[in-house]
Short mmCIF file of C-alpha atoms in Angstrom, two decimals:
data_model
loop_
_atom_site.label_atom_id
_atom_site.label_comp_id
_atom_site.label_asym_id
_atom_site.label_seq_id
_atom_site.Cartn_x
_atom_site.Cartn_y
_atom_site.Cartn_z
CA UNK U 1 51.93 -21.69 42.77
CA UNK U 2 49.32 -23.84 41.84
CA UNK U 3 46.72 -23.12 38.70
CA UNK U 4 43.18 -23.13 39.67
CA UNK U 5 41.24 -26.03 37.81
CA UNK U 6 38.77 -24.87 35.24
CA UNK U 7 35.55 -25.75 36.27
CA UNK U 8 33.90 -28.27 33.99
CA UNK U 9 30.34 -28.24 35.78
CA UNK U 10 29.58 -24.35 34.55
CA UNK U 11 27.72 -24.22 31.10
CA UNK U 12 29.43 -22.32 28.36
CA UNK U 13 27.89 -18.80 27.63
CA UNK U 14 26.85 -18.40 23.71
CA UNK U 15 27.67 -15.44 22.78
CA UNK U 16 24.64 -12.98 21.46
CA UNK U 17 23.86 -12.08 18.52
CA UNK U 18 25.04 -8.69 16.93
CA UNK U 19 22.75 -5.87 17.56
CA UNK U 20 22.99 -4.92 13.56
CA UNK U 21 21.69 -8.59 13.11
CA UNK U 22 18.30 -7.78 15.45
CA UNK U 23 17.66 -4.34 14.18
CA UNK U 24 15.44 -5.25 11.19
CA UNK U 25 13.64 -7.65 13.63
CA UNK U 26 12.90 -4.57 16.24
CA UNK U 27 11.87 -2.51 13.13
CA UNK U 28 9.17 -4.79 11.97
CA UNK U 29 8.28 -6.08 15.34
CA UNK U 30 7.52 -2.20 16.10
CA UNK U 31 6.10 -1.88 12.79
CA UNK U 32 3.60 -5.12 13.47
CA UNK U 33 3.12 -2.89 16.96
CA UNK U 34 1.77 0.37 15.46
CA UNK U 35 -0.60 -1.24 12.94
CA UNK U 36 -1.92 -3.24 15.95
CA UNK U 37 -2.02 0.23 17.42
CA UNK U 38 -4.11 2.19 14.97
CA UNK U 39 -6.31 -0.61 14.31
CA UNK U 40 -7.27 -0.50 18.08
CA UNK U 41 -7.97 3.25 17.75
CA UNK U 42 -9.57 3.21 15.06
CA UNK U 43 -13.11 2.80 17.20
CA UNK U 44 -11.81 5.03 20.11
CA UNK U 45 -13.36 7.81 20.92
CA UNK U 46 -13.25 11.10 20.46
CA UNK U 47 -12.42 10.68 16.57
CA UNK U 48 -10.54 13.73 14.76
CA UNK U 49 -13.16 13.88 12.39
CA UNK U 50 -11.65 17.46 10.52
CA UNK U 51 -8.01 15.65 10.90
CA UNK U 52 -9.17 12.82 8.73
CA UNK U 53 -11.22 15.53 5.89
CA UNK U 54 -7.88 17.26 5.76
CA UNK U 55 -5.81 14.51 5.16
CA UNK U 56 -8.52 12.76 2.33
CA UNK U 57 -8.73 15.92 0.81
CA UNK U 58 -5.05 16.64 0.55
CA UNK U 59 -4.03 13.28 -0.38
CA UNK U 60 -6.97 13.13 -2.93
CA UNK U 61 -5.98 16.68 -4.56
CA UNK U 62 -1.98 15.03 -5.22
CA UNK U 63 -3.21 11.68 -6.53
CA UNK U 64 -5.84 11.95 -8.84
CA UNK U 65 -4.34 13.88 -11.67
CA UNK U 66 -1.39 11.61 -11.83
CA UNK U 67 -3.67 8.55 -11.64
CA UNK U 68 -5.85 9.34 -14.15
CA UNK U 69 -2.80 10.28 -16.29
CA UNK U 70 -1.00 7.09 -15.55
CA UNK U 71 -4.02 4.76 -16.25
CA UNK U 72 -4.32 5.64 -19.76
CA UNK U 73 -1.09 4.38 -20.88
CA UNK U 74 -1.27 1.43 -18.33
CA UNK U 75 -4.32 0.40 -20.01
CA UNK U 76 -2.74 1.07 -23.52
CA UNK U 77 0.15 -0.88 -22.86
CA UNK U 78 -2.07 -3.91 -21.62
CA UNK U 79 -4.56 -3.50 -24.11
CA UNK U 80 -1.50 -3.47 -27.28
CA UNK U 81 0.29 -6.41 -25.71
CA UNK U 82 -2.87 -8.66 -24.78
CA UNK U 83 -4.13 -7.82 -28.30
CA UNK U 84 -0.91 -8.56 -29.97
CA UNK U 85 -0.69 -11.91 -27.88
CA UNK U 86 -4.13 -13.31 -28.78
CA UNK U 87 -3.97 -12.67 -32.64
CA UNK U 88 -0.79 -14.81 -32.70
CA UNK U 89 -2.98 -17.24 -30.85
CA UNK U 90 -5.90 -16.54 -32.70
CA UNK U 91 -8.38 -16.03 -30.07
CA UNK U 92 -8.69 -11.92 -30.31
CA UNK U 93 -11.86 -12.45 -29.37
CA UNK U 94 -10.97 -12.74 -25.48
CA UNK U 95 -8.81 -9.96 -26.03
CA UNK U 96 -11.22 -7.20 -23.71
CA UNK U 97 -11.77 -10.21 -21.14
CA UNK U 98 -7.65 -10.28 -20.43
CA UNK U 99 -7.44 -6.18 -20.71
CA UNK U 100 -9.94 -5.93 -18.76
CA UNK U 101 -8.86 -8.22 -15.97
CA UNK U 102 -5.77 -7.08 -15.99
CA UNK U 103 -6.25 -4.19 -15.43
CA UNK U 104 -8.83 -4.15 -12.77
CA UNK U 105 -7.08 -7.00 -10.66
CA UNK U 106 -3.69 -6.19 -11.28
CA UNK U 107 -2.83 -2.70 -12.68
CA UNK U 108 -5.23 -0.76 -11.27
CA UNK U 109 -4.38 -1.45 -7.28
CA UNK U 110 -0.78 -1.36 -8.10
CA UNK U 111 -1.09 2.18 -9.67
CA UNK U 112 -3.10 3.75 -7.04
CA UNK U 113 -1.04 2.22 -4.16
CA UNK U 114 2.34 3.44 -5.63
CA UNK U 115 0.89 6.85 -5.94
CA UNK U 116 -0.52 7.24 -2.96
CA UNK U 117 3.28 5.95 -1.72
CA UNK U 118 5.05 8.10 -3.78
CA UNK U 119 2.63 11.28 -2.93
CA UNK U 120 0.95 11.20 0.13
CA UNK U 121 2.90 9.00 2.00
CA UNK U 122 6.13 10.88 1.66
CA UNK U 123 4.08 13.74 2.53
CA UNK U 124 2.97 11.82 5.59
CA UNK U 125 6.19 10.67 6.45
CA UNK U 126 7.84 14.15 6.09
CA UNK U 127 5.24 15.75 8.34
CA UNK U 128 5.15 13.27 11.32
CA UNK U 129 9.07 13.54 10.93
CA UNK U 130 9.25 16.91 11.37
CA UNK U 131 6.71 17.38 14.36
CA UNK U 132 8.81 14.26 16.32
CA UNK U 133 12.29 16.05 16.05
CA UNK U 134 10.49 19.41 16.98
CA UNK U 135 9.48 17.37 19.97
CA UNK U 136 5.76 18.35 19.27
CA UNK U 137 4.78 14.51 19.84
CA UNK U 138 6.87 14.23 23.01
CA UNK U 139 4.74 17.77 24.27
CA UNK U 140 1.43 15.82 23.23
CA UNK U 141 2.48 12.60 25.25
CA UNK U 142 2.94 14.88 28.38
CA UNK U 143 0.01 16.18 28.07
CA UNK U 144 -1.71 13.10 27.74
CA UNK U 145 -3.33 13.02 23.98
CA UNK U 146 -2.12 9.71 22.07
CA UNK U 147 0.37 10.90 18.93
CA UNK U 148 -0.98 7.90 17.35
CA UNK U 149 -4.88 8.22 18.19
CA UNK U 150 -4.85 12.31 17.38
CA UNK U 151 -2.39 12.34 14.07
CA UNK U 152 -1.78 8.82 12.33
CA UNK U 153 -5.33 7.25 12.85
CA UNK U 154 -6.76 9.70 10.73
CA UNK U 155 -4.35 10.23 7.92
CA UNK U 156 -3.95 6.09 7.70
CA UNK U 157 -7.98 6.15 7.34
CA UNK U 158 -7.80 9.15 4.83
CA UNK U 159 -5.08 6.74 3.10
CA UNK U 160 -7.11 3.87 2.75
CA UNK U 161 -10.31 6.20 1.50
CA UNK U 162 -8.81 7.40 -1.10
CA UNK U 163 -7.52 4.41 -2.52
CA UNK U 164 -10.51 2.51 -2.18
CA UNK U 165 -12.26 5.36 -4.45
CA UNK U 166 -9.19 6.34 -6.56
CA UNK U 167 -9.53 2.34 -7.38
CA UNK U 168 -12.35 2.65 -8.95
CA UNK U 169 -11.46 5.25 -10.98
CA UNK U 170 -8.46 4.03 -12.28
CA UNK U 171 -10.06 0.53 -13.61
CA UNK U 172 -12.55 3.01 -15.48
CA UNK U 173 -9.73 5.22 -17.16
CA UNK U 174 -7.46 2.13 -17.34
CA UNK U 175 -10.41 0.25 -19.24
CA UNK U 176 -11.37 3.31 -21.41
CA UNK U 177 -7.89 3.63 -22.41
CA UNK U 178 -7.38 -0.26 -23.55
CA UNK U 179 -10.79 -0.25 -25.31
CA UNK U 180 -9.66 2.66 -27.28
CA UNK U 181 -6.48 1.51 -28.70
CA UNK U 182 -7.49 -1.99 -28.98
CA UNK U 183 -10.27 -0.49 -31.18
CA UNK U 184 -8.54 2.33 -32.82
CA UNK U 185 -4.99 1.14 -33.36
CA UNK U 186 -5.48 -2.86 -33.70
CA UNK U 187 -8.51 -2.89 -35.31
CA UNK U 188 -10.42 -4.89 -32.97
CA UNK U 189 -14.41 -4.72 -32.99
CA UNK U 190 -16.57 -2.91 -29.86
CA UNK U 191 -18.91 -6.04 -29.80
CA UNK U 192 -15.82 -8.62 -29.84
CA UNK U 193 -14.04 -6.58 -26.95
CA UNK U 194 -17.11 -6.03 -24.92
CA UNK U 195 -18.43 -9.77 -24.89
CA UNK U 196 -14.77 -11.00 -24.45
CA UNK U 197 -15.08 -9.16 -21.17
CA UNK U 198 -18.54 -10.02 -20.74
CA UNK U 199 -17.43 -14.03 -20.85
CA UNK U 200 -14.90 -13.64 -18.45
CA UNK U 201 -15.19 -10.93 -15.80
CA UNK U 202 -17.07 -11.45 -13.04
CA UNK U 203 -17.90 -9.38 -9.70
CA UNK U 204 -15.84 -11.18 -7.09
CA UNK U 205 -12.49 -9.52 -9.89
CA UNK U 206 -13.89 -5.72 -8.80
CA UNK U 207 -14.75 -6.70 -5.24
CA UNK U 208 -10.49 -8.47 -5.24
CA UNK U 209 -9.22 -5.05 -6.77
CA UNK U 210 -10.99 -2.91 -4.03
CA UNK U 211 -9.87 -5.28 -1.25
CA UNK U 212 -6.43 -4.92 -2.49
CA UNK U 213 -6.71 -1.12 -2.56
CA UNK U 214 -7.86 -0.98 1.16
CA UNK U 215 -5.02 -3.40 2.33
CA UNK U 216 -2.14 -1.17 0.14
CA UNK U 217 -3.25 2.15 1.32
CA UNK U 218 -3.57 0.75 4.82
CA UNK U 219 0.27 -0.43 4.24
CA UNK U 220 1.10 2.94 3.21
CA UNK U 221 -0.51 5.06 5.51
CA UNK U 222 1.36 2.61 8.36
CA UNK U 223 4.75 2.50 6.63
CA UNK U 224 4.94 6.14 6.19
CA UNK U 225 3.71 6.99 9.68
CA UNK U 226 6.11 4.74 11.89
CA UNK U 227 8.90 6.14 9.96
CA UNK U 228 7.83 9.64 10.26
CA UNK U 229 7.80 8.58 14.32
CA UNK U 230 11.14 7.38 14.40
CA UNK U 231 13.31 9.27 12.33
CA UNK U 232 17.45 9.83 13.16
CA UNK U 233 19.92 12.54 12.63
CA UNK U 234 18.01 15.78 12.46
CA UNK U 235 16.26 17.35 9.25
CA UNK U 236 18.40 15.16 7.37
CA UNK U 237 16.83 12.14 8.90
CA UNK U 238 13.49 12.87 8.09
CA UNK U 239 14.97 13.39 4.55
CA UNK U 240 15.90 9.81 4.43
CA UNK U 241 12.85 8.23 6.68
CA UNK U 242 10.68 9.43 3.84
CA UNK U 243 12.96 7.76 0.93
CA UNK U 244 13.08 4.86 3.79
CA UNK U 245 9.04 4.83 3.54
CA UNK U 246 8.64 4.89 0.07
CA UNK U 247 11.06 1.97 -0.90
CA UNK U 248 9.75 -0.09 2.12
CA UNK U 249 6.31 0.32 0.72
CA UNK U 250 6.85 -0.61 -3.09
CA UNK U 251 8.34 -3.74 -1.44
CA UNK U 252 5.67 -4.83 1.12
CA UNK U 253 3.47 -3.52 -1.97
CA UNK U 254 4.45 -6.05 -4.26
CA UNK U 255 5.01 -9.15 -1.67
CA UNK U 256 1.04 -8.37 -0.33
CA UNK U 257 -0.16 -8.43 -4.11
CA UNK U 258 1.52 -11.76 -5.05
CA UNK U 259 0.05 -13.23 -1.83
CA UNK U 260 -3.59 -11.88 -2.66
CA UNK U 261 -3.25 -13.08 -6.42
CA UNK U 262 -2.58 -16.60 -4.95
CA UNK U 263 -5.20 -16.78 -2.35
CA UNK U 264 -8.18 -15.54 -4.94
CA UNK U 265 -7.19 -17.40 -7.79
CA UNK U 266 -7.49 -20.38 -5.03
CA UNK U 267 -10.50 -19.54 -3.58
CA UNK U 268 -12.96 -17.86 -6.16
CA UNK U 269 -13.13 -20.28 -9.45
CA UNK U 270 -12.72 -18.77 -13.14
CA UNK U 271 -16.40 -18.01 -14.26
CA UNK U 272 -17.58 -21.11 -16.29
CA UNK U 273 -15.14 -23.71 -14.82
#
């Protein structure tokens, strides 16, 4: 019997890649999808207007506290180490400048974005989670009213609200705090600290440290949304879509805030160079 000749003219098939290998791509391609999403609706009308008063005031009511306590050893902390670093140098008197900027640019986003994570996203997450396994969303689809325009628009705009003003409250707390113990504990001088701060702060540093706040609670309003949307398993999925949320935030958190730092410190000049 003769064996058929293999035929040389047909081009070998490459095999595809494991699904396990794409999955992270789908999750941030859908990811990159819903922010595109609520940014659309954002100016679609009609906007849930008592939705998004809720959600501010609920988020607000969980963060503040714990920001304002936070801040005041943040600032400490900063204030003891910047103060302890410049008398070695022996320049203490740019010792409120560096508190003070570190605090506002750095600390002070970082602080209220991790909070708002921690609190009010999980709280998101856990909510949306629990409505999409009681099919509530799959109901509202039916019916024709947009999950995404009627529940994560507004709590992704009550997100970003808050941190933009919970921002501004930290840096004051997180300043207060640094002045004092650089003062009280290290024996530095009011007038030193406050013209050290004077000779190197400028505006563009508060207008950076609101712009990050905006972008972070934007991040975690989105983060904790799409994985309230899509979680697996039951109860015990929403469980771990809001641990999922949290850690995915503190990550994109951090990667957003080195990329920021680098682009300002490019763009806007240190005041007097």
């Amino acid at each position: 019997m003769p064996v058929p000749e293999p035929d040389i003219t047909r081009e070998p098939t490459v095999p595809a890649p494991p699904a396990r290998l794409l999955a992270p791509l789908r999750e941030t391609g859908k990811l990159f999808a819903l922010a595109a999403t609520v940014s659309r609706d954002i100016f679609r009308r009609p906007f849930q207007f008592r939705e998004f008063v809720e959600q501010f005031w609920f988020i607000a009511s969980v963060t503040i506290l714990p920001a304002a306590l936070v801040s005041i050893p943040f600032g400490a902390v900063i204030a003891l180490q910047v103060g302890s670093l410049t008398q070695q140098l022996g320049a203490q008197s740019f010792t409120g400048g560096a508190s003070v900027l570190a605090v506002i640019q750095q600390a002070s986003p970082l602080i209220v974005a991790l909070l708002i994570a921690g609190a009010g996203g999980s709280a998101i997450c856990a909510d949306l989670g629990s409505r999409t396994i009681r099919e509530e969303l799959d109901a509202m689809e039916v019916m024709g009213v947009s999950p995404v325009q009627r529940l994560v628009v507004p709590r992704v705009l009550a997100t970003m609200f808050v941190a933009v003003l919970l921002n501004g409250m930290v840096s004051v707390v997180g300043t207060l705090g640094g002045y004092f113990f650089n003062v009280i504990m290290q024996d530095g001088t009011p007038g030193a600290y406050l013209s050290g701060f004077s000779a190197l702060a400028q505006l563009p540093d508060l207008w950076i440290s609101e712009i990050k706040a905006l972008i972070f609670g934007f991040l975690a309003g989105i983060v904790a949304a799409y994985r309230g949307l899509h979680p697996r398993g039951g109860p015990k999925g929403v469980g771990d879509a809001v641990n999922q949320s949290v850690v995915i935030t503190f990550l994109l958190l951090f990667f957003v805030n080195m990329v920021l730092t680098a682009i300002y410190l490019q763009i806007v000049p240190a005041k007097g160079a």
